[in-house]
DNA sequence: CGCGTAACCGGAGCCAGACTCACCTTATGG
DNA sequence: CCATAAGGTGAGTCTGGCTCCGGTTACGCG
């Protein structure tokens, strides 16, 4: 029932302008009120709501694009690295990704931590990407086999939602700890 | 400079009624709007705001009481268990604690994940409690020594903030992974 | 080219929910 | 008892997401 027909040219323009504006606003951080986004896109509020159910849906859509890109990484990483190393890198990649802007991290948190259907796509895609890495690691005997992508995703979602100053360094360290918990052969005594 | 004089009797009654009402409302979950809390305490909104700066401050105060109790646990645990086991138990205790009610978990998240000065007390106290366990574990050579309580607290804060259905099981598993990442001698291959 | 129509405009206005303020009410100590 | 400061009140403000609708514009098919 979606896609009655290809969208009129001006509608498509506006839709894209909105997405662009939203992305900029989210990167620029702090607020990103619907009105600001709409004005920045050069359209009226009503138009924004013509294209997106809610503010959250717009944000989700912006984020979905990034997520798709991010989810291409595992295949690439697995080609070049051992599965455990690939996993480690991907975890850091996610953190990095959430760090680009305040609003962006907020968005990631929404994607990861809620279960609103609006974010289902993005969430599933990311869980799948993680599963890919986890399965490869487990098959190689490097990563425990009793964890699925959904769980890891949630753990990361929590971490990335934090918005305190210096959170990124913390997030990186937490991701590292998480990684150690996921693989076999975690740090041995006296590594300090 | 605080405590000009001991608070008038009725003021004290109201303050306590508010805390009681807030706790009930938070346990009862979902909303806990200021108006609901105030009515439940039998006072007007203005009275609520006479006693607490913001809604968050009230929530924080409610939570501070529980935190104090929770923070007594490490000493007890260390007396009865090996440091690593004590740490594991404490992590689960925190998760458990966040699970008592929706609003409560939200409160914990605020305490753990934000850096608003309102929550400083609770946060410091919990970080201290965790430091106690981590230090004991590190001294015994069971836990890595490069992590402090603040980090662990943040990781937990993120996890406990999740409000999705079935989150508690997830939180428990994530806590377990985190624990494995914190200690030496994590699971060895083929435990599956 | 011309018409039917999808899309847009613009903004007044609704609603929820946190918070404020000008004005009463009452406990309390002298 | 009464003066008075501490306390209480609740209608109202503010913010920010979201809705609605009459009128206009730009597509794009035939």
Coordinates of C-alpha atoms (C1' of nucleotides) in Angstrom, one line a residue:
Chain A
X1 CA 0.0 0.0 0.0
X2 CA 2.8 2.5 0.0
X3 CA 4.2 4.1 -3.1
X4 CA 1.0 4.9 -5.0
X5 CA 3.2 6.6 -7.6
X6 CA 6.7 8.0 -7.8
X7 CA 6.1 11.2 -5.9
X8 CA 5.9 14.5 -7.7
X9 CA 9.1 16.3 -8.4
X10 CA 8.6 19.2 -6.0
X11 CA 7.5 16.8 -3.3
X12 CA 10.6 14.9 -3.7
X13 CA 12.7 18.0 -3.6
X14 CA 11.0 19.1 -0.4
X15 CA 11.4 15.6 1.2
X16 CA 15.0 15.7 0.5
X17 CA 15.4 19.2 1.7
X18 CA 13.8 18.2 4.9
X19 CA 16.1 15.2 5.4
X20 CA 19.1 17.4 4.6
X21 CA 17.9 20.1 7.0
X22 CA 17.2 17.6 9.7
X23 CA 20.6 16.0 9.4
X24 CA 22.3 19.4 9.6
X25 CA 20.1 20.4 12.6
X26 CA 20.9 17.1 14.4
X27 CA 24.6 17.5 13.8
X28 CA 24.5 21.1 14.9
X29 CA 23.2 19.5 18.0
X30 CA 21.1 20.7 20.9
X31 CA 17.6 21.4 19.7
X32 CA 16.5 20.5 16.2
X33 CA 12.9 21.6 16.8
X34 CA 10.5 20.7 14.0
X35 CA 10.0 24.4 13.3
X36 CA 13.7 25.0 12.9
X37 CA 14.1 22.0 10.6
X38 CA 11.1 23.1 8.5
X39 CA 12.4 26.7 8.2
X40 CA 15.8 25.5 7.3
X41 CA 14.4 23.3 4.6
X42 CA 12.4 26.3 3.3
X43 CA 9.0 24.6 3.9
X44 CA 6.2 25.0 6.3
X45 CA 5.6 22.8 9.3
X46 CA 2.6 21.3 7.6
X47 CA 4.8 20.1 4.8
X48 CA 7.1 18.4 7.2
X49 CA 4.2 16.5 8.6
X50 CA 3.0 15.6 5.2
X51 CA 6.2 13.7 4.7
X52 CA 6.8 12.3 8.1
X53 CA 4.4 11.0 10.7
X54 CA 6.2 12.5 13.6
X55 CA 9.4 14.3 14.4
X56 CA 10.7 10.9 15.5
X57 CA 10.0 9.4 12.1
X58 CA 12.0 12.1 10.4
X59 CA 14.9 11.5 12.7
X60 CA 14.6 7.8 12.2
X61 CA 14.7 8.2 8.5
X62 CA 17.8 10.4 8.7
X63 CA 19.4 7.9 10.8
X64 CA 18.4 4.9 8.7
X65 CA 20.6 6.2 5.9
X66 CA 23.6 6.3 8.1
X67 CA 22.8 2.9 9.5
X68 CA 22.7 1.3 6.1
X69 CA 26.1 2.6 5.4
X70 CA 27.4 1.4 8.8
X71 CA 25.9 -2.0 8.3
X72 CA 28.0 -2.5 5.2
X73 CA 31.1 -2.5 7.3
X74 CA 31.0 -6.0 8.8
X75 CA 31.4 -7.7 5.4
X76 CA 34.4 -5.5 4.7
X77 CA 35.9 -6.0 8.1
X78 CA 35.6 -9.7 8.0
X79 CA 37.4 -9.8 4.7
X80 CA 40.4 -8.0 6.1
X81 CA 40.6 -9.1 9.7
X82 CA 40.1 -11.9 12.1
X83 CA 36.5 -12.1 13.3
X84 CA 37.3 -10.9 16.8
X85 CA 39.3 -8.0 15.6
X86 CA 36.5 -7.2 13.2
X87 CA 34.0 -7.2 16.0
X88 CA 36.1 -4.9 18.1
X89 CA 36.5 -2.5 15.3
X90 CA 32.8 -2.5 14.5
X91 CA 31.9 -1.7 18.1
X92 CA 34.2 1.2 18.1
X93 CA 32.8 2.3 14.7
X94 CA 29.4 2.4 16.2
X95 CA 30.5 4.5 19.1
X96 CA 32.4 6.8 16.7
X97 CA 29.3 7.1 14.7
X98 CA 27.2 8.1 17.6
X99 CA 29.7 10.7 18.5
X100 CA 29.3 12.9 15.4
X101 CA 26.7 15.1 17.0
X102 CA 24.6 15.4 20.0
X103 CA 21.3 15.0 18.2
X104 CA 22.8 12.1 16.3
X105 CA 23.7 10.2 19.4
X106 CA 20.2 10.8 20.7
X107 CA 18.9 9.4 17.5
X108 CA 21.0 6.3 17.8
X109 CA 19.8 5.8 21.2
X110 CA 16.3 5.9 20.0
X111 CA 17.1 3.4 17.3
X112 CA 18.8 1.1 19.6
X113 CA 17.0 1.3 22.9
X114 CA 13.4 1.8 22.2
X115 CA 11.1 -0.6 20.5
X116 CA 8.9 1.8 18.6
X117 CA 8.1 0.3 15.3
X118 CA 9.4 3.4 13.6
X119 CA 12.9 2.2 14.2
X120 CA 12.4 -1.5 13.5
X121 CA 14.2 -1.3 10.2
X122 CA 17.3 0.3 11.5
X123 CA 17.4 -1.9 14.5
X124 CA 17.0 -5.1 12.6
X125 CA 19.6 -4.1 10.2
X126 CA 22.1 -3.4 12.9
X127 CA 21.3 -6.5 14.8
X128 CA 21.9 -8.5 11.7
X129 CA 25.2 -6.8 11.1
X130 CA 26.3 -7.7 14.6
X131 CA 25.0 -11.2 14.3
X132 CA 27.2 -11.6 11.3
X133 CA 30.3 -10.7 13.2
X134 CA 29.3 -12.7 16.3
X135 CA 28.6 -15.8 14.2
X136 CA 31.9 -15.5 12.4
X137 CA 33.7 -15.1 15.7
X138 CA 31.8 -18.0 17.3
X139 CA 32.6 -20.2 14.4
X140 CA 36.2 -19.4 14.7
X141 CA 36.1 -20.2 18.5
X142 CA 37.1 -16.6 19.3
X143 CA 33.8 -15.3 20.6
X144 CA 31.3 -16.7 22.9
X145 CA 28.3 -18.2 21.1
X146 CA 25.6 -17.4 23.6
X147 CA 25.0 -13.8 22.6
X148 CA 23.1 -12.4 19.8
X149 CA 23.2 -9.0 18.1
X150 CA 20.1 -7.7 19.7
X151 CA 21.7 -7.9 23.2
X152 CA 24.9 -6.2 22.1
X153 CA 22.9 -3.6 20.4
X154 CA 21.0 -2.8 23.5
X155 CA 24.2 -2.5 25.5
X156 CA 25.6 -0.1 23.0
X157 CA 22.4 1.9 22.8
X158 CA 22.6 2.6 26.5
X159 CA 26.1 3.7 26.3
X160 CA 25.7 5.9 23.3
X161 CA 22.7 7.6 24.8
X162 CA 24.8 9.2 27.4
X163 CA 25.3 12.8 26.7
X164 CA 27.7 13.9 29.4
X165 CA 30.8 15.8 28.7
X166 CA 33.7 13.5 27.8
X167 CA 31.2 10.7 27.2
X168 CA 33.0 9.6 24.1
X169 CA 36.1 8.5 25.9
X170 CA 34.0 6.6 28.4
X171 CA 32.0 5.0 25.6
X172 CA 35.1 3.8 24.0
X173 CA 36.3 2.2 27.2
X174 CA 33.0 0.7 27.9
X175 CA 32.9 -0.7 24.4
X176 CA 36.3 -2.2 25.0
X177 CA 35.2 -3.9 28.2
X178 CA 32.1 -5.2 26.5
X179 CA 34.3 -6.6 23.8
X180 CA 36.5 -8.3 26.3
X181 CA 33.3 -9.8 27.8
X182 CA 32.3 -11.1 24.5
X183 CA 35.4 -12.8 23.3
X184 CA 37.3 -15.7 24.8
X185 CA 40.7 -15.1 26.2
X186 CA 40.0 -11.7 27.7
X187 CA 42.8 -9.9 29.4
X188 CA 45.0 -12.1 31.5
X189 CA 46.2 -11.1 35.0
X190 CA 49.0 -8.7 35.4
X191 CA 48.4 -6.9 32.2
X192 CA 47.2 -4.0 34.2
Chain B
X1 CA 24.3 27.9 54.9
X2 CA 21.4 25.5 54.6
X3 CA 19.1 24.7 57.4
X4 CA 18.1 28.1 58.7
X5 CA 15.8 26.4 61.1
X6 CA 14.2 23.0 61.6
X7 CA 11.3 23.3 59.1
X8 CA 7.8 23.9 60.4
X9 CA 5.9 20.8 61.3
X10 CA 3.4 21.0 58.5
X11 CA 6.1 21.6 56.0
X12 CA 7.9 18.5 57.2
X13 CA 4.8 16.5 56.9
X14 CA 4.2 17.7 53.4
X15 CA 7.7 17.1 52.3
X16 CA 7.5 13.5 53.5
X17 CA 4.1 13.0 52.0
X18 CA 5.6 14.2 48.6
X19 CA 8.5 11.8 48.8
X20 CA 6.2 9.0 49.7
X21 CA 3.8 9.8 46.9
X22 CA 6.6 10.2 44.4
X23 CA 8.0 6.8 45.3
X24 CA 4.6 5.2 44.9
X25 CA 4.0 6.9 41.6
X26 CA 7.4 5.9 40.3
X27 CA 6.8 2.4 41.3
X28 CA 3.4 2.4 39.8
X29 CA 5.3 3.3 36.7
X30 CA 4.4 4.9 33.5
X31 CA 3.8 8.6 34.1
X32 CA 4.4 10.2 37.5
X33 CA 3.5 13.6 36.4
X34 CA 4.1 16.3 39.0
X35 CA 0.4 16.9 39.2
X36 CA -0.3 13.3 40.0
X37 CA 2.3 13.2 42.6
X38 CA 1.1 16.4 44.2
X39 CA -2.5 15.3 44.4
X40 CA -1.5 11.9 45.7
X41 CA 0.4 13.7 48.5
X42 CA -2.6 15.9 49.1
X43 CA -0.9 19.1 48.3
X44 CA -0.9 21.6 45.5
X45 CA 1.7 21.8 42.8
X46 CA 3.1 25.0 44.2
X47 CA 3.9 23.1 47.4
X48 CA 5.8 20.5 45.5
X49 CA 7.9 23.2 44.0
X50 CA 8.5 24.8 47.3
X51 CA 10.2 21.7 48.4
X52 CA 12.0 20.6 45.3
X53 CA 13.7 22.6 42.6
X54 CA 12.4 20.5 39.8
X55 CA 10.6 17.3 39.1
X56 CA 14.0 15.8 38.7
X57 CA 15.2 16.9 42.0
X58 CA 12.3 15.2 43.7
X59 CA 13.0 12.0 41.8
X60 CA 16.6 12.2 42.7
X61 CA 15.8 12.6 46.3
X62 CA 13.5 9.6 46.3
X63 CA 16.3 7.7 44.6
X64 CA 19.0 8.9 46.9
X65 CA 17.4 7.0 49.7
X66 CA 17.5 3.8 47.9
X67 CA 21.0 4.3 46.6
X68 CA 22.2 4.8 50.1
X69 CA 20.8 1.4 51.0
X70 CA 22.3 -0.2 47.9
X71 CA 25.7 1.3 48.6
X72 CA 25.9 -0.5 51.9
X73 CA 25.9 -3.8 50.0
X74 CA 29.6 -4.0 48.9
X75 CA 31.0 -4.1 52.4
X76 CA 28.6 -6.9 53.2
X77 CA 29.3 -8.8 50.0
X78 CA 33.1 -8.4 50.4
X79 CA 32.9 -10.0 53.9
X80 CA 31.1 -13.1 52.6
X81 CA 32.5 -13.6 49.1
X82 CA 35.6 -13.4 46.9
X83 CA 35.9 -9.9 45.4
X84 CA 35.0 -11.0 41.9
X85 CA 31.9 -12.8 43.1
X86 CA 31.0 -9.8 45.1
X87 CA 31.3 -7.6 42.1
X88 CA 29.2 -9.9 40.0
X89 CA 26.5 -9.9 42.7
X90 CA 26.6 -6.2 43.1
X91 CA 26.1 -5.6 39.3
X92 CA 23.1 -7.9 39.3
X93 CA 21.8 -6.2 42.4
X94 CA 21.9 -2.9 40.7
X95 CA 20.0 -4.2 37.7
X96 CA 17.5 -5.8 40.0
X97 CA 17.1 -2.6 41.8
X98 CA 16.3 -0.7 38.6
X99 CA 13.8 -3.3 37.7
X100 CA 11.3 -2.6 40.5
X101 CA 9.4 -0.1 38.5
X102 CA 9.4 1.7 35.2
X103 CA 9.8 5.1 36.7
X104 CA 12.4 3.8 39.0
X105 CA 14.6 2.6 36.2
X106 CA 14.2 6.0 34.6
X107 CA 15.3 7.6 37.8
X108 CA 18.3 5.3 38.0
X109 CA 19.2 6.3 34.5
X110 CA 19.1 9.9 35.4
X111 CA 21.3 9.3 38.4
X112 CA 23.8 7.3 36.4
X113 CA 23.8 8.8 33.0
X114 CA 23.4 12.5 33.4
X115 CA 25.7 14.9 35.0
X116 CA 23.2 17.3 36.4
X117 CA 24.5 18.4 39.8
X118 CA 21.2 17.3 41.3
X119 CA 22.4 13.8 41.1
X120 CA 25.9 14.3 42.2
X121 CA 25.4 12.8 45.6
X122 CA 23.8 9.6 44.4
X123 CA 26.3 9.2 41.6
X124 CA 29.3 9.7 43.7
X125 CA 28.1 7.3 46.3
X126 CA 27.5 4.6 43.8
X127 CA 30.8 5.2 42.1
X128 CA 32.5 4.9 45.4
X129 CA 30.7 1.6 46.2
X130 CA 31.8 0.2 42.9
X131 CA 35.4 1.5 43.4
X132 CA 35.4 -0.4 46.6
X133 CA 34.6 -3.7 44.8
X134 CA 36.9 -3.0 41.9
X135 CA 39.8 -2.1 44.1
X136 CA 39.3 -5.3 46.2
X137 CA 39.1 -7.3 43.0
X138 CA 42.2 -5.7 41.6
X139 CA 44.2 -6.2 44.8
X140 CA 43.3 -9.9 44.7
X141 CA 44.4 -10.0 41.0
X142 CA 40.9 -11.1 40.0
X143 CA 39.8 -7.9 38.3
X144 CA 41.5 -5.6 35.9
X145 CA 42.9 -2.6 37.5
X146 CA 42.4 0.0 34.8
X147 CA 38.7 0.6 35.3
X148 CA 37.0 2.9 37.8
X149 CA 33.6 2.9 39.3
X150 CA 32.5 5.9 37.2
X151 CA 32.9 4.0 34.0
X152 CA 31.1 0.9 35.2
X153 CA 28.3 3.1 36.5
X154 CA 27.8 4.7 33.1
X155 CA 27.7 1.4 31.4
X156 CA 25.0 0.3 33.8
X157 CA 23.2 3.5 33.5
X158 CA 22.7 3.0 29.9
X159 CA 21.6 -0.5 30.2
X160 CA 19.1 0.2 33.0
X161 CA 17.6 3.1 31.1
X162 CA 16.2 0.8 28.5
X163 CA 12.5 0.4 28.9
X164 CA 11.6 -2.1 26.3
X165 CA 9.6 -5.2 27.1
X166 CA 11.7 -8.0 28.5
X167 CA 14.5 -5.6 29.1
X168 CA 15.4 -7.0 32.5
X169 CA 16.5 -10.4 31.1
X170 CA 18.6 -8.5 28.6
X171 CA 20.0 -6.2 31.3
X172 CA 21.0 -9.2 33.3
X173 CA 22.8 -10.8 30.4
X174 CA 24.5 -7.5 29.5
X175 CA 25.7 -7.1 33.1
X176 CA 27.1 -10.6 32.9
X177 CA 29.0 -9.8 29.8
X178 CA 30.3 -6.6 31.3
X179 CA 31.4 -8.6 34.3
X180 CA 33.3 -11.0 32.2
X181 CA 35.0 -8.0 30.6
X182 CA 36.0 -6.6 33.9
X183 CA 37.5 -9.7 35.4
X184 CA 40.4 -11.8 34.5
X185 CA 39.9 -15.3 33.4
X186 CA 36.7 -14.7 31.5
X187 CA 35.0 -17.7 29.9
X188 CA 37.3 -20.0 28.1
X189 CA 36.6 -21.4 24.6
X190 CA 34.2 -24.3 24.2
X191 CA 32.1 -23.4 27.2
X192 CA 29.4 -22.4 24.8
Chain C
dC1 C1' -1.5 23.5 -24.1
dG2 C1' -4.9 23.0 -20.5
dC3 C1' -6.9 20.9 -16.9
dG4 C1' -7.3 17.9 -12.7
dT5 C1' -5.1 17.2 -8.8
dA6 C1' -1.3 16.4 -5.7
dA7 C1' 1.4 19.2 -3.0
dC8 C1' 2.3 23.3 -0.6
dC9 C1' 1.6 27.5 2.2
dG10 C1' 0.7 29.8 6.4
dG11 C1' -0.3 30.0 10.6
dA12 C1' -3.9 29.9 14.2
dG13 C1' -4.6 26.8 17.6
dC14 C1' -4.7 22.5 20.5
dC15 C1' -2.6 19.8 23.9
dA16 C1' 0.5 17.9 27.3
dG17 C1' 3.4 18.7 31.0
dA18 C1' 6.8 21.2 33.5
dC19 C1' 7.1 25.2 36.0
dT20 C1' 5.8 30.2 38.2
dC21 C1' 3.7 33.9 40.7
dA22 C1' 0.7 37.0 43.2
dC23 C1' -2.0 36.3 46.8
dC24 C1' -4.1 33.8 50.8
dT25 C1' -3.6 30.7 55.3
dT26 C1' -1.6 29.1 59.4
dA27 C1' 1.8 27.5 62.7
dT28 C1' 4.5 29.3 66.3
dG29 C1' 7.2 31.9 69.6
dG30 C1' 7.1 35.7 72.4
Chain D
dC1 C1' -3.3 36.1 71.5
dC2 C1' -1.4 38.2 67.8
dA3 C1' 2.2 39.4 64.5
dT4 C1' 4.5 37.5 61.0
dA5 C1' 7.3 34.7 58.3
dA6 C1' 6.9 30.2 56.6
dG7 C1' 4.0 27.7 54.0
dG8 C1' 0.3 26.7 50.7
dT9 C1' -2.6 27.5 46.6
dG10 C1' -3.9 26.8 41.7
dA11 C1' -4.8 29.4 37.8
dG12 C1' -1.8 30.6 34.4
dT13 C1' 2.6 30.8 31.5
dC14 C1' 5.7 28.6 28.4
dT15 C1' 7.6 25.4 25.4
dG16 C1' 7.4 22.3 21.8
dG17 C1' 5.1 18.8 19.3
dC18 C1' 1.3 18.2 16.4
dT19 C1' -3.3 19.3 13.7
dC20 C1' -6.4 21.6 10.6
dC21 C1' -8.1 24.1 6.9
dG22 C1' -9.0 27.5 3.2
dG23 C1' -6.5 29.1 -0.4
dT24 C1' -2.5 28.8 -3.8
dT25 C1' 0.9 26.6 -6.9
dA26 C1' 3.3 23.6 -9.7
dC27 C1' 3.2 19.0 -12.0
dG28 C1' 2.5 16.1 -15.6
dC29 C1' -0.8 13.4 -18.3
dG30 C1' -3.5 13.4 -22.4

